[in-house]
CSV table of C-alpha atoms in Angstrom, one decimal:
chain,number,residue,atom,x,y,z
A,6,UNK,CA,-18.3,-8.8,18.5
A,7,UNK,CA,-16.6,-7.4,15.5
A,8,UNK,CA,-13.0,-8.3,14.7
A,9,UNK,CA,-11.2,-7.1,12.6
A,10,UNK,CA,-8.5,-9.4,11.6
A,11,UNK,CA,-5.1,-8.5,9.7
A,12,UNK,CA,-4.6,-11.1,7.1
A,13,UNK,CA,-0.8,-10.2,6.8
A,14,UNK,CA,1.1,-9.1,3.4
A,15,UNK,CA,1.3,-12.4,0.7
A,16,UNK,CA,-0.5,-15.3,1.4
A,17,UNK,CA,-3.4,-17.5,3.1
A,18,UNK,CA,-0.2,-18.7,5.9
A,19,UNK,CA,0.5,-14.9,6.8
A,20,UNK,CA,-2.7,-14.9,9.7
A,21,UNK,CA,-2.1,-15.3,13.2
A,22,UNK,CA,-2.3,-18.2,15.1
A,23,UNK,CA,-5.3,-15.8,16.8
A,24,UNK,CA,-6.8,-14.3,13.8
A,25,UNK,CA,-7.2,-18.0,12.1
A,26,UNK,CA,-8.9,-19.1,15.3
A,27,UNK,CA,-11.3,-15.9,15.1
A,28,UNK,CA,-11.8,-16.7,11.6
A,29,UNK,CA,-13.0,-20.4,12.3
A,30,UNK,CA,-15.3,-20.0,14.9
A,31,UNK,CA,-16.9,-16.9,13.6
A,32,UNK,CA,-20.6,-16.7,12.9
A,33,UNK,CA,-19.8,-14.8,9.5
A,34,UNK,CA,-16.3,-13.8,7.8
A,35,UNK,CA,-15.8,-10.7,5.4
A,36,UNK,CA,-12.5,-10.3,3.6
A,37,UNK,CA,-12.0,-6.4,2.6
A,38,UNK,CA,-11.4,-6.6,-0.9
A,39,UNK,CA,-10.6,-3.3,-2.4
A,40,UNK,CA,-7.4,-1.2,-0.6
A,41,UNK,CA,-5.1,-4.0,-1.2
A,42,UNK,CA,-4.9,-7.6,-2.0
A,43,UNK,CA,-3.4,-10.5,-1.1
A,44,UNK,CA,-1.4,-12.7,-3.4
A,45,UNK,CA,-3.8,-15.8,-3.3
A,46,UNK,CA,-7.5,-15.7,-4.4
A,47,UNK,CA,-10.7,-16.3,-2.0
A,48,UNK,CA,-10.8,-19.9,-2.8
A,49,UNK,CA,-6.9,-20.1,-1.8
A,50,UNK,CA,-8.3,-18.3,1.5
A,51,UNK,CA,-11.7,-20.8,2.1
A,52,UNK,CA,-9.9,-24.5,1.8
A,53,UNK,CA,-7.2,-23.1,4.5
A,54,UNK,CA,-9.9,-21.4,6.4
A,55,UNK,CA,-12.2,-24.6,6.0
A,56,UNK,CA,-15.3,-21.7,5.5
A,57,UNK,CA,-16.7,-19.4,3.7
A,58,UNK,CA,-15.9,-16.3,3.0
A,59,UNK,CA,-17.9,-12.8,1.8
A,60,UNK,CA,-15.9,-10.5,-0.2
A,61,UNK,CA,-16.8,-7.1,0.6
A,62,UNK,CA,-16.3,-4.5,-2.2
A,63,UNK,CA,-16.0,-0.8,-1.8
A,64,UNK,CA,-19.7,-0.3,-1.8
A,65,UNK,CA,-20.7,-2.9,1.3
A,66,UNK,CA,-18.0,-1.3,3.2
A,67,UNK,CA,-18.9,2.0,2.7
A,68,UNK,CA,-22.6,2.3,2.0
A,69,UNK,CA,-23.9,-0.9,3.4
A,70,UNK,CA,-22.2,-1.3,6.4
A,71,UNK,CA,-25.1,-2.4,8.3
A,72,UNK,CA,-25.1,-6.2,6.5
A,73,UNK,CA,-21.7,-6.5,7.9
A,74,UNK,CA,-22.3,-5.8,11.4
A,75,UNK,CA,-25.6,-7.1,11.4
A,76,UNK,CA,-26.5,-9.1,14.8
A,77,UNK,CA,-22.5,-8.7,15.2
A,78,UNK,CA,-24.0,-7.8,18.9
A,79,UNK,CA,-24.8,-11.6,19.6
A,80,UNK,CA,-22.6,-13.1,17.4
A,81,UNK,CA,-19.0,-12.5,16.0
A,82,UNK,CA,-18.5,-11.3,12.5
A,83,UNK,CA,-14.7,-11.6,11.7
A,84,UNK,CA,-14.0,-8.0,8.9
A,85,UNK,CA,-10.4,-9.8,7.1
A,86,UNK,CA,-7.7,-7.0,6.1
A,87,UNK,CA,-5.0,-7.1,3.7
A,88,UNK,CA,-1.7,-6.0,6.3
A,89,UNK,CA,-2.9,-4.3,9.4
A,90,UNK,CA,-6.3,-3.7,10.5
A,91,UNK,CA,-5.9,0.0,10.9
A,92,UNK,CA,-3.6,0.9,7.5
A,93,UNK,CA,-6.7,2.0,5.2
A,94,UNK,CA,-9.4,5.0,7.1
A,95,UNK,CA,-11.8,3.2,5.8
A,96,UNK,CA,-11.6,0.8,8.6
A,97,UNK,CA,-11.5,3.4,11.9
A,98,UNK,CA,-15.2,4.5,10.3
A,99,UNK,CA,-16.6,0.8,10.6
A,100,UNK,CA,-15.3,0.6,14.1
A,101,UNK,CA,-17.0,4.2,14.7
A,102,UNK,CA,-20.3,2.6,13.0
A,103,UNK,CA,-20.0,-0.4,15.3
A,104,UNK,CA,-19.6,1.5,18.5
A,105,UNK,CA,-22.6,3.9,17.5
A,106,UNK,CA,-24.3,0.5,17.3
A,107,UNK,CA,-23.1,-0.4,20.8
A,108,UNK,CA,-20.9,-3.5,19.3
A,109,UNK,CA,-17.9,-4.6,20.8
A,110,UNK,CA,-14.9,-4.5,18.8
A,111,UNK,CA,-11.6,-5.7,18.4
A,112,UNK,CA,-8.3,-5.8,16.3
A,113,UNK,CA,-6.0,-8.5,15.5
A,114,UNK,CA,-2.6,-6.6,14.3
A,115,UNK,CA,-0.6,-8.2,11.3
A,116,UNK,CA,2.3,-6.9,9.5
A,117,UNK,CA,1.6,-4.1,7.1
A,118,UNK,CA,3.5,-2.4,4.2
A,119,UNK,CA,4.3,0.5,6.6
A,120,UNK,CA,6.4,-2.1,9.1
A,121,UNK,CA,7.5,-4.3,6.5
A,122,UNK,CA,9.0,-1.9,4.5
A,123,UNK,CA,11.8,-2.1,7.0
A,124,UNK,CA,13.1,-5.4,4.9
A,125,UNK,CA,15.0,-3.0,2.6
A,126,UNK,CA,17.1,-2.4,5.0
A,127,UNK,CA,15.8,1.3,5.7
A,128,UNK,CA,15.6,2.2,9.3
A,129,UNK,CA,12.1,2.8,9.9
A,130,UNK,CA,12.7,5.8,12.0
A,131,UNK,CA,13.9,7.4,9.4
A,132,UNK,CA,10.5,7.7,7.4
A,133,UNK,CA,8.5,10.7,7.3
A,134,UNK,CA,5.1,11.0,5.9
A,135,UNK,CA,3.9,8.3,3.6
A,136,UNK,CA,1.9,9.7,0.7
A,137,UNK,CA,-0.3,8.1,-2.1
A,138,UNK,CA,0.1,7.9,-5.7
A,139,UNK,CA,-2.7,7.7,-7.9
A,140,UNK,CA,-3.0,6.9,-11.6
A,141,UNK,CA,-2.6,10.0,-13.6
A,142,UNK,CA,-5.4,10.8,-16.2
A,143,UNK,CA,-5.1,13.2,-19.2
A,144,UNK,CA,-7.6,15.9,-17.5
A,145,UNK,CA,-6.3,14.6,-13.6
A,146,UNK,CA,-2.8,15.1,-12.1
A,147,UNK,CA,-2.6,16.0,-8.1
A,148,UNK,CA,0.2,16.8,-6.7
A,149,UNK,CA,-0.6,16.9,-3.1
A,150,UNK,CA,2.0,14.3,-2.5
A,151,UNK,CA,4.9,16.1,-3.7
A,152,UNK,CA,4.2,19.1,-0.9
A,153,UNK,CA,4.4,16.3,1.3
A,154,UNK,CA,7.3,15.1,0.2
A,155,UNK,CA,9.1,18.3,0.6
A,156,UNK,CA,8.2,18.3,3.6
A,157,UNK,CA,10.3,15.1,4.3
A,158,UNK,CA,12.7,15.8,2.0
A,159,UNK,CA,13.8,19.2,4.3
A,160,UNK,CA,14.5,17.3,6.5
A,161,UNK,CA,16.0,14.5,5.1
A,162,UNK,CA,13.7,11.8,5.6
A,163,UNK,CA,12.5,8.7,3.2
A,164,UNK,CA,9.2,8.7,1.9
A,165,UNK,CA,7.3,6.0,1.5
A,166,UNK,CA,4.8,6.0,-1.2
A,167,UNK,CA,2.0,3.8,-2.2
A,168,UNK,CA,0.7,3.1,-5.1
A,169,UNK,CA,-2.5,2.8,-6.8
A,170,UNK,CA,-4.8,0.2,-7.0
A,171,UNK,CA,-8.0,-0.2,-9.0
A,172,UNK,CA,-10.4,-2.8,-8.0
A,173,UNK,CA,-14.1,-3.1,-9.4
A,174,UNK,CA,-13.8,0.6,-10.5
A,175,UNK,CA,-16.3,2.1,-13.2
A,176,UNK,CA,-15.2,4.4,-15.9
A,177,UNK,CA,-16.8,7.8,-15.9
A,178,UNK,CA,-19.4,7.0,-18.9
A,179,UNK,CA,-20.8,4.2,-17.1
A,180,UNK,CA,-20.9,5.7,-13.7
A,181,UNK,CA,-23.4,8.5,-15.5
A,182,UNK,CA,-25.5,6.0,-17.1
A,183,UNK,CA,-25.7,3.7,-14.1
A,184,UNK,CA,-24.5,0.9,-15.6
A,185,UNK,CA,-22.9,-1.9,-13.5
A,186,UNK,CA,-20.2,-2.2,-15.2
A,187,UNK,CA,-16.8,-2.4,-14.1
A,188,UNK,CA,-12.9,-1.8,-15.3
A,189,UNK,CA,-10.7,-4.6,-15.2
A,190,UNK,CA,-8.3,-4.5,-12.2
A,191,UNK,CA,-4.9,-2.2,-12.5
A,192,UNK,CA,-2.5,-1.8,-10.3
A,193,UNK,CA,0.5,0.7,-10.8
A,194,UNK,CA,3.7,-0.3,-10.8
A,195,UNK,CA,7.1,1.1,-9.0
A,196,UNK,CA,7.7,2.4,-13.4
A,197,UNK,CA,4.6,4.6,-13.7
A,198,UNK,CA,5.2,6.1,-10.2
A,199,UNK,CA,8.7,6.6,-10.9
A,200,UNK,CA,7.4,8.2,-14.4
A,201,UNK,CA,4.9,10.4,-12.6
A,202,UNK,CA,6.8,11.9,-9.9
A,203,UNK,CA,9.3,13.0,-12.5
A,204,UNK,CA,6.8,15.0,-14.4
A,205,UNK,CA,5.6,16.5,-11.3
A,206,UNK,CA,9.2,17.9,-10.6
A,207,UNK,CA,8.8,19.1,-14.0
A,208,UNK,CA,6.1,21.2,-13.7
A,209,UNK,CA,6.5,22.1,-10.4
A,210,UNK,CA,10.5,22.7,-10.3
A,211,UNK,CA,11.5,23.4,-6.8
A,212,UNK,CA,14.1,20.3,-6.7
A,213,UNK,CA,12.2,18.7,-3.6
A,214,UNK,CA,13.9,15.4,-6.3
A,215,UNK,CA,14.7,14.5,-9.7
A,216,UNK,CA,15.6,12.2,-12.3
A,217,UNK,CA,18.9,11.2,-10.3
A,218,UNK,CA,17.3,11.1,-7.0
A,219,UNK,CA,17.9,7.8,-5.6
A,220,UNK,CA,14.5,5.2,-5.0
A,221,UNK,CA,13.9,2.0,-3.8
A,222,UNK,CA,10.8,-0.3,-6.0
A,223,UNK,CA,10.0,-2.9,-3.8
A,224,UNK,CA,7.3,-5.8,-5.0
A,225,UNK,CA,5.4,-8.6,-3.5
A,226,UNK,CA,6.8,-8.0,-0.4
A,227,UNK,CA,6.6,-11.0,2.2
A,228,UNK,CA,6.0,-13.3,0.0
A,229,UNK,CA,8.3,-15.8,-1.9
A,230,UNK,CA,8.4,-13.9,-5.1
A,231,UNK,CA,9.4,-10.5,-3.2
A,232,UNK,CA,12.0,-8.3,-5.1
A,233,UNK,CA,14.0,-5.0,-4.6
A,234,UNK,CA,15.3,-2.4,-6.8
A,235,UNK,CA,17.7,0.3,-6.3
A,236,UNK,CA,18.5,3.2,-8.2
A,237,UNK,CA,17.4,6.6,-9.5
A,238,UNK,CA,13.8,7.5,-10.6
A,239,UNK,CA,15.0,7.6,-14.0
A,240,UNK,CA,16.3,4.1,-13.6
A,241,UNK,CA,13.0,2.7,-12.1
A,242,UNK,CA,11.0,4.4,-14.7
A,243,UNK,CA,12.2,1.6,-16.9
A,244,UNK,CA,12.4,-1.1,-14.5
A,245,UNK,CA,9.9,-4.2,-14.5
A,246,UNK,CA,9.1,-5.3,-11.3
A,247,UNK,CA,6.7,-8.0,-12.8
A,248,UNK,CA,3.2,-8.7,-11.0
A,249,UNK,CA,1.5,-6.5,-8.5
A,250,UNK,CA,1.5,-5.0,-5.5
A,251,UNK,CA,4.7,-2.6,-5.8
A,252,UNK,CA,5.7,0.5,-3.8
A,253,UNK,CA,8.6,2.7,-4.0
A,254,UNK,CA,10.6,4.7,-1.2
A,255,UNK,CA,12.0,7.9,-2.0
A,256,UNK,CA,15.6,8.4,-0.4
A,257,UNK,CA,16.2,10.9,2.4
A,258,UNK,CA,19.4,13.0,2.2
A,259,UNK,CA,20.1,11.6,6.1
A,260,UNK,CA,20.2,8.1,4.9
A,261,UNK,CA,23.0,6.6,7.2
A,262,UNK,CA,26.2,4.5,5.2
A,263,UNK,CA,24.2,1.1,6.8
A,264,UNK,CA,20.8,1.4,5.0
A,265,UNK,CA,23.4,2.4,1.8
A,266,UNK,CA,25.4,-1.1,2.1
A,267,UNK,CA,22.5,-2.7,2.8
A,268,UNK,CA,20.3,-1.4,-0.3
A,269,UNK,CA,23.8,-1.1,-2.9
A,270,UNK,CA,23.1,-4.8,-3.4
A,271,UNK,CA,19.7,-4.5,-5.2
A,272,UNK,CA,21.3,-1.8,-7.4
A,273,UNK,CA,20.1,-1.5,-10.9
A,274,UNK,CA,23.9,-0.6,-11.5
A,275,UNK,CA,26.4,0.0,-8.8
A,276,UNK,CA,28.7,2.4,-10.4
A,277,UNK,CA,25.6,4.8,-11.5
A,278,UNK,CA,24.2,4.2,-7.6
A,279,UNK,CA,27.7,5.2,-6.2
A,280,UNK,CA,28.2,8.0,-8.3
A,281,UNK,CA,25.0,9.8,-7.0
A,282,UNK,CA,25.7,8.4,-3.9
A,283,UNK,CA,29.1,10.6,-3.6
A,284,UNK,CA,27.9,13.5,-5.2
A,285,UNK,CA,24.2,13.7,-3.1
A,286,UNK,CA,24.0,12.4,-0.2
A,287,UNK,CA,27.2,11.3,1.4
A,288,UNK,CA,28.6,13.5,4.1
A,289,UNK,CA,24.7,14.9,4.7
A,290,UNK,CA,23.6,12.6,7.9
């Protein structure tokens, strides 16, 4: 059988009392290393384990999925996650691979950005779409995320966006040539997101948010280290957050007084937050 096991949000404690027993007796174990990371290392991971584990890059997942679920038909081959099993696409395709193989599968949940996120206080019913943000390049910009969060924004719904990542990634010169070469890691942070959907309203310019628009940077969440900022894009463009991963939710107009006391605490300053509090989005639940 294939399981695919959610590993949880921080650290080598944050698998279930389930997954770590899948984990132990499994014939081989895989940990997913390229849509997110955890905040431990895969030696970290094999002394709690007490096995081995094979990281699987980008290319094994998605070109060489047959070593993974090789003789997963007779034997069980745990596939570890970062969150939840099912919070990267990349994952539904294995399972379709393993069913066109005729192998049983099965998923072992963990908390995921998309729940945890509730831990600023934000009512989770009042998210809409979640869109992605990827690094910005001098030739590349997209702003396919800013129609969706328009979309939210009509209606007055938060946004959740998550930010980029860049994990054993080759730059365009050595892609062409062939070389195995590869970029040192990068991961965005809630500044350069912040930066980057301000220069999208810039050149787009039809006020879906702004510079004042109220934000919430959140970083390492679930784990000891976790923090929360508050305040407007502007703000969090010059905020450090410190070490990865980040995220940032972008304030619906229908955010209720409750998710405001609760988030006024992690304001970068309170008298700027309530200020563009009163003049935006009291009054518009």
């Amino acid at each position: 059988m294939l399981y695919l096991v959610g590993l949880g949000l921080a650290d080598e404690t944050d698998i279930t009392v389930k997954g770590l027993t899948i984990v132990k007796n499994a014939a081989r174990v895989y940990l997913e290393a390229y849509t997110s990371i955890l905040l431990v290392n895969r030696d970290t991971l094999e002394a709690y384990y007490g096995r081995s584990v094979i990281v699987a890059d980008r290319e094994m997942v998605e070109s060489s999925s047959d070593q993974i679920l090789a003789e997963a038909d007779t034997s069980d081959v745990a596939f570890l996650v970062v969150g939840d099993p099912f919070g990267a696409t990349t994952h539904t395709d294995l399972v379709l691979r393993a069913r066109d193989l005729k192998i049983p599968v099965r998923s072992i949940p963990n908390a995921s950005i998309m729940s945890a996120i509730g831990s600023t206080g934000l009512q989770l019913y009042n998210f809409g779409q979640t869109v992605s943000m990827v690094f910005f390049t001098d030739s590349w910009k997209p702003s396919s995320f800013y129609d969706r969060i328009k979309e939210n924004c009509d209606i007055g719904l938060h946004t959740l966006v998550l930010l980029d990542i860049k994990v054993k990634e080759q730059s365009l010169e050595n892609l062409a040539r062939g070389k195995k070469i590869f970029e040192p890691p990068r991961y965005m942070t809630v500044s350069q997101c912040a930066e980057q959907m301000i220069e999208i309203e810039g050149q787009r310019a039809e006020g879906v948010y702004g510079p004042d628009s109220l934000a919430v940077g959140v970083a390492r969440l679930g784990a000891e280290t976790q923090r929360m900022t508050v305040g407007s894009l502007q703000q969090l463009a010059e905020v450090d957050m410190g070490s990865p991963l980040h995220s940032l939710v972008l304030l619906g107009k229908r955010t209720h007084d409750l998710e405001r006391d609760f988030i006024r605490e992690f304001a970068v300053d309170a008298g700027v937050f309530d200020s563009i509090w009163k003049r935006d989005y009291a009054g518009k639940q």
